[in-house]
mmCIF file of the C-alpha atoms, coordinates in Angstrom:
data_MODEL
# 
_entry.id   MODEL 
# 
loop_
_atom_site.group_PDB 
_atom_site.id 
_atom_site.type_symbol 
_atom_site.label_atom_id 
_atom_site.label_alt_id 
_atom_site.label_comp_id 
_atom_site.label_asym_id 
_atom_site.label_entity_id 
_atom_site.label_seq_id 
_atom_site.pdbx_PDB_ins_code 
_atom_site.Cartn_x 
_atom_site.Cartn_y 
_atom_site.Cartn_z 
_atom_site.occupancy 
_atom_site.B_iso_or_equiv 
_atom_site.pdbx_formal_charge 
_atom_site.auth_seq_id 
_atom_site.auth_comp_id 
_atom_site.auth_asym_id 
_atom_site.auth_atom_id 
_atom_site.pdbx_PDB_model_num 
ATOM 1   C CA . UNK A 1 1   ? 96.343  78.090  103.443 1.00 0.00 ? 1   UNK A CA 1 
ATOM 2   C CA . UNK A 1 2   ? 98.130  76.908  106.388 1.00 0.00 ? 2   UNK A CA 1 
ATOM 3   C CA . UNK A 1 3   ? 100.692 78.300  108.828 1.00 0.00 ? 3   UNK A CA 1 
ATOM 4   C CA . UNK A 1 4   ? 103.165 76.344  107.002 1.00 0.00 ? 4   UNK A CA 1 
ATOM 5   C CA . UNK A 1 5   ? 102.196 78.417  103.995 1.00 0.00 ? 5   UNK A CA 1 
ATOM 6   C CA . UNK A 1 6   ? 101.557 81.769  105.807 1.00 0.00 ? 6   UNK A CA 1 
ATOM 7   C CA . UNK A 1 7   ? 104.653 81.730  107.634 1.00 0.00 ? 7   UNK A CA 1 
ATOM 8   C CA . UNK A 1 8   ? 106.635 81.126  104.259 1.00 0.00 ? 8   UNK A CA 1 
ATOM 9   C CA . UNK A 1 9   ? 104.846 84.086  102.821 1.00 0.00 ? 9   UNK A CA 1 
ATOM 10  C CA . UNK A 1 10  ? 105.461 86.301  105.695 1.00 0.00 ? 10  UNK A CA 1 
ATOM 11  C CA . UNK A 1 11  ? 109.445 85.232  105.342 1.00 0.00 ? 11  UNK A CA 1 
ATOM 12  C CA . UNK A 1 12  ? 109.432 85.367  101.703 1.00 0.00 ? 12  UNK A CA 1 
ATOM 13  C CA . UNK A 1 13  ? 108.088 89.310  102.055 1.00 0.00 ? 13  UNK A CA 1 
ATOM 14  C CA . UNK A 1 14  ? 111.136 90.138  104.521 1.00 0.00 ? 14  UNK A CA 1 
ATOM 15  C CA . UNK A 1 15  ? 113.247 88.656  101.830 1.00 0.00 ? 15  UNK A CA 1 
ATOM 16  C CA . UNK A 1 16  ? 111.694 90.305  98.726  1.00 0.00 ? 16  UNK A CA 1 
ATOM 17  C CA . UNK A 1 17  ? 111.580 93.668  100.804 1.00 0.00 ? 17  UNK A CA 1 
ATOM 18  C CA . UNK A 1 18  ? 115.431 93.596  100.987 1.00 0.00 ? 18  UNK A CA 1 
ATOM 19  C CA . UNK A 1 19  ? 116.042 92.563  97.770  1.00 0.00 ? 19  UNK A CA 1 
ATOM 20  C CA . UNK A 1 20  ? 114.087 95.884  96.545  1.00 0.00 ? 20  UNK A CA 1 
ATOM 21  C CA . UNK A 1 21  ? 115.521 98.070  98.850  1.00 0.00 ? 21  UNK A CA 1 
ATOM 22  C CA . UNK A 1 22  ? 119.208 97.061  98.109  1.00 0.00 ? 22  UNK A CA 1 
ATOM 23  C CA . UNK A 1 23  ? 118.378 97.664  94.525  1.00 0.00 ? 23  UNK A CA 1 
ATOM 24  C CA . UNK A 1 24  ? 116.605 101.042 95.618  1.00 0.00 ? 24  UNK A CA 1 
ATOM 25  C CA . UNK A 1 25  ? 119.777 102.203 97.636  1.00 0.00 ? 25  UNK A CA 1 
ATOM 26  C CA . UNK A 1 26  ? 121.981 101.624 94.770  1.00 0.00 ? 26  UNK A CA 1 
ATOM 27  C CA . UNK A 1 27  ? 120.186 104.052 92.707  1.00 0.00 ? 27  UNK A CA 1 
ATOM 28  C CA . UNK A 1 28  ? 120.917 107.595 92.419  1.00 0.00 ? 28  UNK A CA 1 
ATOM 29  C CA . UNK A 1 29  ? 118.495 110.174 93.961  1.00 0.00 ? 29  UNK A CA 1 
ATOM 30  C CA . UNK A 1 30  ? 116.781 111.494 90.596  1.00 0.00 ? 30  UNK A CA 1 
ATOM 31  C CA . UNK A 1 31  ? 115.832 108.013 89.678  1.00 0.00 ? 31  UNK A CA 1 
ATOM 32  C CA . UNK A 1 32  ? 114.902 106.721 92.684  1.00 0.00 ? 32  UNK A CA 1 
ATOM 33  C CA . UNK A 1 33  ? 112.183 109.517 92.899  1.00 0.00 ? 33  UNK A CA 1 
ATOM 34  C CA . UNK A 1 34  ? 111.343 109.535 89.024  1.00 0.00 ? 34  UNK A CA 1 
ATOM 35  C CA . UNK A 1 35  ? 107.633 109.440 88.213  1.00 0.00 ? 35  UNK A CA 1 
ATOM 36  C CA . UNK A 1 36  ? 106.944 105.908 86.552  1.00 0.00 ? 36  UNK A CA 1 
ATOM 37  C CA . UNK A 1 37  ? 103.066 106.323 86.082  1.00 0.00 ? 37  UNK A CA 1 
ATOM 38  C CA . UNK A 1 38  ? 102.917 103.363 88.629  1.00 0.00 ? 38  UNK A CA 1 
ATOM 39  C CA . UNK A 1 39  ? 99.785  104.110 90.998  1.00 0.00 ? 39  UNK A CA 1 
ATOM 40  C CA . UNK A 1 40  ? 101.890 105.694 93.967  1.00 0.00 ? 40  UNK A CA 1 
ATOM 41  C CA . UNK A 1 41  ? 103.955 107.595 91.274  1.00 0.00 ? 41  UNK A CA 1 
ATOM 42  C CA . UNK A 1 42  ? 107.589 106.539 92.053  1.00 0.00 ? 42  UNK A CA 1 
ATOM 43  C CA . UNK A 1 43  ? 109.889 103.665 93.527  1.00 0.00 ? 43  UNK A CA 1 
ATOM 44  C CA . UNK A 1 44  ? 109.523 106.162 96.617  1.00 0.00 ? 44  UNK A CA 1 
ATOM 45  C CA . UNK A 1 45  ? 106.019 106.389 96.733  1.00 0.00 ? 45  UNK A CA 1 
ATOM 46  C CA . UNK A 1 46  ? 105.454 102.697 96.285  1.00 0.00 ? 46  UNK A CA 1 
ATOM 47  C CA . UNK A 1 47  ? 107.922 101.530 98.967  1.00 0.00 ? 47  UNK A CA 1 
ATOM 48  C CA . UNK A 1 48  ? 106.072 104.011 101.430 1.00 0.00 ? 48  UNK A CA 1 
ATOM 49  C CA . UNK A 1 49  ? 102.810 102.841 100.494 1.00 0.00 ? 49  UNK A CA 1 
ATOM 50  C CA . UNK A 1 50  ? 103.844 99.108  101.171 1.00 0.00 ? 50  UNK A CA 1 
ATOM 51  C CA . UNK A 1 51  ? 104.971 100.161 104.994 1.00 0.00 ? 51  UNK A CA 1 
ATOM 52  C CA . UNK A 1 52  ? 102.011 102.290 105.353 1.00 0.00 ? 52  UNK A CA 1 
ATOM 53  C CA . UNK A 1 53  ? 99.453  99.570  104.368 1.00 0.00 ? 53  UNK A CA 1 
ATOM 54  C CA . UNK A 1 54  ? 101.337 96.700  106.599 1.00 0.00 ? 54  UNK A CA 1 
ATOM 55  C CA . UNK A 1 55  ? 101.244 99.355  109.572 1.00 0.00 ? 55  UNK A CA 1 
ATOM 56  C CA . UNK A 1 56  ? 97.296  99.492  108.964 1.00 0.00 ? 56  UNK A CA 1 
ATOM 57  C CA . UNK A 1 57  ? 96.810  95.753  109.017 1.00 0.00 ? 57  UNK A CA 1 
ATOM 58  C CA . UNK A 1 58  ? 99.290  95.413  112.147 1.00 0.00 ? 58  UNK A CA 1 
ATOM 59  C CA . UNK A 1 59  ? 97.519  97.919  113.662 1.00 0.00 ? 59  UNK A CA 1 
ATOM 60  C CA . UNK A 1 60  ? 94.544  96.224  113.210 1.00 0.00 ? 60  UNK A CA 1 
ATOM 61  C CA . UNK A 1 61  ? 95.226  92.960  113.938 1.00 0.00 ? 61  UNK A CA 1 
ATOM 62  C CA . UNK A 1 62  ? 97.217  93.570  117.029 1.00 0.00 ? 62  UNK A CA 1 
ATOM 63  C CA . UNK A 1 63  ? 95.592  96.905  118.319 1.00 0.00 ? 63  UNK A CA 1 
ATOM 64  C CA . UNK A 1 64  ? 99.027  98.685  118.550 1.00 0.00 ? 64  UNK A CA 1 
ATOM 65  C CA . UNK A 1 65  ? 101.483 100.454 116.239 1.00 0.00 ? 65  UNK A CA 1 
ATOM 66  C CA . UNK A 1 66  ? 100.774 103.241 113.885 1.00 0.00 ? 66  UNK A CA 1 
ATOM 67  C CA . UNK A 1 67  ? 97.410  103.723 111.615 1.00 0.00 ? 67  UNK A CA 1 
ATOM 68  C CA . UNK A 1 68  ? 98.522  106.171 108.815 1.00 0.00 ? 68  UNK A CA 1 
ATOM 69  C CA . UNK A 1 69  ? 94.696  107.395 107.404 1.00 0.00 ? 69  UNK A CA 1 
ATOM 70  C CA . UNK A 1 70  ? 95.927  108.252 104.115 1.00 0.00 ? 70  UNK A CA 1 
ATOM 71  C CA . UNK A 1 71  ? 97.162  105.385 101.623 1.00 0.00 ? 71  UNK A CA 1 
ATOM 72  C CA . UNK A 1 72  ? 99.223  107.536 99.978  1.00 0.00 ? 72  UNK A CA 1 
ATOM 73  C CA . UNK A 1 73  ? 101.254 109.183 102.733 1.00 0.00 ? 73  UNK A CA 1 
ATOM 74  C CA . UNK A 1 74  ? 104.863 109.577 102.652 1.00 0.00 ? 74  UNK A CA 1 
ATOM 75  C CA . UNK A 1 75  ? 105.931 107.937 106.387 1.00 0.00 ? 75  UNK A CA 1 
ATOM 76  C CA . UNK A 1 76  ? 109.795 108.582 105.502 1.00 0.00 ? 76  UNK A CA 1 
ATOM 77  C CA . UNK A 1 77  ? 111.034 111.058 102.973 1.00 0.00 ? 77  UNK A CA 1 
ATOM 78  C CA . UNK A 1 78  ? 114.769 109.390 103.438 1.00 0.00 ? 78  UNK A CA 1 
ATOM 79  C CA . UNK A 1 79  ? 114.839 105.966 102.287 1.00 0.00 ? 79  UNK A CA 1 
ATOM 80  C CA . UNK A 1 80  ? 117.471 104.864 104.730 1.00 0.00 ? 80  UNK A CA 1 
ATOM 81  C CA . UNK A 1 81  ? 114.455 105.782 107.212 1.00 0.00 ? 81  UNK A CA 1 
ATOM 82  C CA . UNK A 1 82  ? 112.233 103.846 105.017 1.00 0.00 ? 82  UNK A CA 1 
ATOM 83  C CA . UNK A 1 83  ? 114.511 100.855 104.713 1.00 0.00 ? 83  UNK A CA 1 
ATOM 84  C CA . UNK A 1 84  ? 115.062 100.994 108.861 1.00 0.00 ? 84  UNK A CA 1 
ATOM 85  C CA . UNK A 1 85  ? 111.287 101.413 109.497 1.00 0.00 ? 85  UNK A CA 1 
ATOM 86  C CA . UNK A 1 86  ? 110.546 98.386  106.614 1.00 0.00 ? 86  UNK A CA 1 
ATOM 87  C CA . UNK A 1 87  ? 113.171 95.804  108.691 1.00 0.00 ? 87  UNK A CA 1 
ATOM 88  C CA . UNK A 1 88  ? 111.221 96.597  111.788 1.00 0.00 ? 88  UNK A CA 1 
ATOM 89  C CA . UNK A 1 89  ? 108.014 96.449  110.261 1.00 0.00 ? 89  UNK A CA 1 
ATOM 90  C CA . UNK A 1 90  ? 108.723 93.202  108.882 1.00 0.00 ? 90  UNK A CA 1 
ATOM 91  C CA . UNK A 1 91  ? 110.086 91.558  111.736 1.00 0.00 ? 91  UNK A CA 1 
ATOM 92  C CA . UNK A 1 92  ? 106.671 92.670  113.816 1.00 0.00 ? 92  UNK A CA 1 
ATOM 93  C CA . UNK A 1 93  ? 104.788 90.946  111.139 1.00 0.00 ? 93  UNK A CA 1 
ATOM 94  C CA . UNK A 1 94  ? 107.265 87.735  111.272 1.00 0.00 ? 94  UNK A CA 1 
ATOM 95  C CA . UNK A 1 95  ? 106.734 87.405  114.868 1.00 0.00 ? 95  UNK A CA 1 
ATOM 96  C CA . UNK A 1 96  ? 102.820 87.544  115.018 1.00 0.00 ? 96  UNK A CA 1 
ATOM 97  C CA . UNK A 1 97  ? 102.693 85.059  112.307 1.00 0.00 ? 97  UNK A CA 1 
ATOM 98  C CA . UNK A 1 98  ? 104.697 82.870  114.379 1.00 0.00 ? 98  UNK A CA 1 
ATOM 99  C CA . UNK A 1 99  ? 102.175 83.209  117.293 1.00 0.00 ? 99  UNK A CA 1 
ATOM 100 C CA . UNK A 1 100 ? 99.407  82.234  115.035 1.00 0.00 ? 100 UNK A CA 1 
ATOM 101 C CA . UNK A 1 101 ? 98.267  78.559  114.839 1.00 0.00 ? 101 UNK A CA 1 
ATOM 102 C CA . UNK A 1 102 ? 96.254  76.654  111.930 1.00 0.00 ? 102 UNK A CA 1 
ATOM 103 C CA . UNK A 1 103 ? 92.910  77.333  114.613 1.00 0.00 ? 103 UNK A CA 1 
ATOM 104 C CA . UNK A 1 104 ? 93.972  80.891  114.547 1.00 0.00 ? 104 UNK A CA 1 
ATOM 105 C CA . UNK A 1 105 ? 93.397  81.212  110.660 1.00 0.00 ? 105 UNK A CA 1 
ATOM 106 C CA . UNK A 1 106 ? 90.145  80.380  111.024 1.00 0.00 ? 106 UNK A CA 1 
ATOM 107 C CA . UNK A 1 107 ? 89.205  82.701  113.269 1.00 0.00 ? 107 UNK A CA 1 
ATOM 108 C CA . UNK A 1 108 ? 87.263  86.129  112.342 1.00 0.00 ? 108 UNK A CA 1 
ATOM 109 C CA . UNK A 1 109 ? 89.073  89.316  112.840 1.00 0.00 ? 109 UNK A CA 1 
ATOM 110 C CA . UNK A 1 110 ? 87.196  92.648  112.902 1.00 0.00 ? 110 UNK A CA 1 
ATOM 111 C CA . UNK A 1 111 ? 88.086  95.908  111.779 1.00 0.00 ? 111 UNK A CA 1 
ATOM 112 C CA . UNK A 1 112 ? 87.551  99.148  110.142 1.00 0.00 ? 112 UNK A CA 1 
ATOM 113 C CA . UNK A 1 113 ? 88.505  100.006 106.623 1.00 0.00 ? 113 UNK A CA 1 
ATOM 114 C CA . UNK A 1 114 ? 90.283  103.504 106.517 1.00 0.00 ? 114 UNK A CA 1 
ATOM 115 C CA . UNK A 1 115 ? 86.844  105.226 105.593 1.00 0.00 ? 115 UNK A CA 1 
ATOM 116 C CA . UNK A 1 116 ? 85.391  103.730 108.500 1.00 0.00 ? 116 UNK A CA 1 
ATOM 117 C CA . UNK A 1 117 ? 83.722  100.888 107.308 1.00 0.00 ? 117 UNK A CA 1 
ATOM 118 C CA . UNK A 1 118 ? 83.253  97.825  109.496 1.00 0.00 ? 118 UNK A CA 1 
ATOM 119 C CA . UNK A 1 119 ? 83.928  94.619  108.046 1.00 0.00 ? 119 UNK A CA 1 
ATOM 120 C CA . UNK A 1 120 ? 84.803  90.814  109.638 1.00 0.00 ? 120 UNK A CA 1 
ATOM 121 C CA . UNK A 1 121 ? 87.002  88.264  107.903 1.00 0.00 ? 121 UNK A CA 1 
ATOM 122 C CA . UNK A 1 122 ? 88.718  84.929  109.059 1.00 0.00 ? 122 UNK A CA 1 
ATOM 123 C CA . UNK A 1 123 ? 92.422  85.710  109.671 1.00 0.00 ? 123 UNK A CA 1 
ATOM 124 C CA . UNK A 1 124 ? 93.578  83.587  106.815 1.00 0.00 ? 124 UNK A CA 1 
ATOM 125 C CA . UNK A 1 125 ? 91.799  85.688  104.103 1.00 0.00 ? 125 UNK A CA 1 
ATOM 126 C CA . UNK A 1 126 ? 93.339  88.977  105.898 1.00 0.00 ? 126 UNK A CA 1 
ATOM 127 C CA . UNK A 1 127 ? 97.040  87.511  105.726 1.00 0.00 ? 127 UNK A CA 1 
ATOM 128 C CA . UNK A 1 128 ? 96.202  86.283  101.993 1.00 0.00 ? 128 UNK A CA 1 
ATOM 129 C CA . UNK A 1 129 ? 95.073  89.884  100.938 1.00 0.00 ? 129 UNK A CA 1 
ATOM 130 C CA . UNK A 1 130 ? 98.241  91.562  103.027 1.00 0.00 ? 130 UNK A CA 1 
ATOM 131 C CA . UNK A 1 131 ? 101.020 89.154  101.284 1.00 0.00 ? 131 UNK A CA 1 
ATOM 132 C CA . UNK A 1 132 ? 99.026  89.505  97.746  1.00 0.00 ? 132 UNK A CA 1 
ATOM 133 C CA . UNK A 1 133 ? 99.084  93.083  98.236  1.00 0.00 ? 133 UNK A CA 1 
ATOM 134 C CA . UNK A 1 134 ? 102.970 93.121  98.929  1.00 0.00 ? 134 UNK A CA 1 
ATOM 135 C CA . UNK A 1 135 ? 103.448 91.306  96.114  1.00 0.00 ? 135 UNK A CA 1 
ATOM 136 C CA . UNK A 1 136 ? 101.138 93.424  93.537  1.00 0.00 ? 136 UNK A CA 1 
ATOM 137 C CA . UNK A 1 137 ? 102.904 96.765  94.738  1.00 0.00 ? 137 UNK A CA 1 
ATOM 138 C CA . UNK A 1 138 ? 106.349 94.992  95.126  1.00 0.00 ? 138 UNK A CA 1 
ATOM 139 C CA . UNK A 1 139 ? 105.699 94.409  90.964  1.00 0.00 ? 139 UNK A CA 1 
ATOM 140 C CA . UNK A 1 140 ? 105.254 97.947  90.692  1.00 0.00 ? 140 UNK A CA 1 
ATOM 141 C CA . UNK A 1 141 ? 108.424 98.792  92.532  1.00 0.00 ? 141 UNK A CA 1 
ATOM 142 C CA . UNK A 1 142 ? 110.424 96.098  90.287  1.00 0.00 ? 142 UNK A CA 1 
ATOM 143 C CA . UNK A 1 143 ? 108.818 97.937  87.276  1.00 0.00 ? 143 UNK A CA 1 
ATOM 144 C CA . UNK A 1 144 ? 110.089 101.240 88.535  1.00 0.00 ? 144 UNK A CA 1 
ATOM 145 C CA . UNK A 1 145 ? 113.562 99.876  88.961  1.00 0.00 ? 145 UNK A CA 1 
ATOM 146 C CA . UNK A 1 146 ? 113.430 98.531  85.159  1.00 0.00 ? 146 UNK A CA 1 
ATOM 147 C CA . UNK A 1 147 ? 112.149 101.604 84.214  1.00 0.00 ? 147 UNK A CA 1 
ATOM 148 C CA . UNK A 1 148 ? 114.684 104.080 85.429  1.00 0.00 ? 148 UNK A CA 1 
ATOM 149 C CA . UNK A 1 149 ? 117.867 102.495 85.258  1.00 0.00 ? 149 UNK A CA 1 
ATOM 150 C CA . UNK A 1 150 ? 117.129 100.107 81.864  1.00 0.00 ? 150 UNK A CA 1 
ATOM 151 C CA . UNK A 1 151 ? 118.842 97.437  84.083  1.00 0.00 ? 151 UNK A CA 1 
ATOM 152 C CA . UNK A 1 152 ? 117.320 94.367  85.193  1.00 0.00 ? 152 UNK A CA 1 
ATOM 153 C CA . UNK A 1 153 ? 115.888 94.432  88.840  1.00 0.00 ? 153 UNK A CA 1 
ATOM 154 C CA . UNK A 1 154 ? 116.381 91.461  91.303  1.00 0.00 ? 154 UNK A CA 1 
ATOM 155 C CA . UNK A 1 155 ? 114.713 88.277  91.033  1.00 0.00 ? 155 UNK A CA 1 
ATOM 156 C CA . UNK A 1 156 ? 111.542 88.435  93.391  1.00 0.00 ? 156 UNK A CA 1 
ATOM 157 C CA . UNK A 1 157 ? 110.422 85.119  92.635  1.00 0.00 ? 157 UNK A CA 1 
ATOM 158 C CA . UNK A 1 158 ? 108.733 82.906  95.006  1.00 0.00 ? 158 UNK A CA 1 
ATOM 159 C CA . UNK A 1 159 ? 110.950 80.055  93.470  1.00 0.00 ? 159 UNK A CA 1 
ATOM 160 C CA . UNK A 1 160 ? 113.874 82.168  94.048  1.00 0.00 ? 160 UNK A CA 1 
ATOM 161 C CA . UNK A 1 161 ? 113.675 82.367  97.835  1.00 0.00 ? 161 UNK A CA 1 
ATOM 162 C CA . UNK A 1 162 ? 112.463 78.910  98.358  1.00 0.00 ? 162 UNK A CA 1 
ATOM 163 C CA . UNK A 1 163 ? 116.006 78.087  96.164  1.00 0.00 ? 163 UNK A CA 1 
ATOM 164 C CA . UNK A 1 164 ? 117.906 79.413  98.649  1.00 0.00 ? 164 UNK A CA 1 
ATOM 165 C CA . UNK A 1 165 ? 118.495 82.725  97.106  1.00 0.00 ? 165 UNK A CA 1 
ATOM 166 C CA . UNK A 1 166 ? 120.006 84.829  99.553  1.00 0.00 ? 166 UNK A CA 1 
ATOM 167 C CA . UNK A 1 167 ? 118.857 88.206  100.680 1.00 0.00 ? 167 UNK A CA 1 
ATOM 168 C CA . UNK A 1 168 ? 121.089 90.981  100.894 1.00 0.00 ? 168 UNK A CA 1 
ATOM 169 C CA . UNK A 1 169 ? 122.601 92.382  104.512 1.00 0.00 ? 169 UNK A CA 1 
ATOM 170 C CA . UNK A 1 170 ? 121.124 95.743  104.592 1.00 0.00 ? 170 UNK A CA 1 
ATOM 171 C CA . UNK A 1 171 ? 121.464 96.387  108.261 1.00 0.00 ? 171 UNK A CA 1 
# 
């Protein structure tokens, strides 16, 4: 994976998050919080988890920022506050990725898991995991929207992003 791919995935990540949040903001509160059987319970729990794990990885990669200690913590109860934090974290991630070079991707990064176990991996593997993890749980969030609304959730296909489907303006 080269730096072009990493930057594209970072941009895609932000685009897909905005599309999910646009759908989430349109939902009645009861639907938004309805348990659906996904790993983090509801759309709200899943969106919180995605923000939380990005914060963990960005703290590991930069040494700054918040580092929640529980993977199921609810960082923001209000979805608009959650959206503002999501936009800020996506910007932080995009800025970080824009500063990397191809050579940086091969460098090892040492970190500790939330349980304290030490690891060291190439940066490119960590970033591949970060973006894959986002896609995995966005898929669950996508399913939540479909289940609770009975409608069609927004497309999150990478091809749609590459073809220029616009992201909603949520700022």
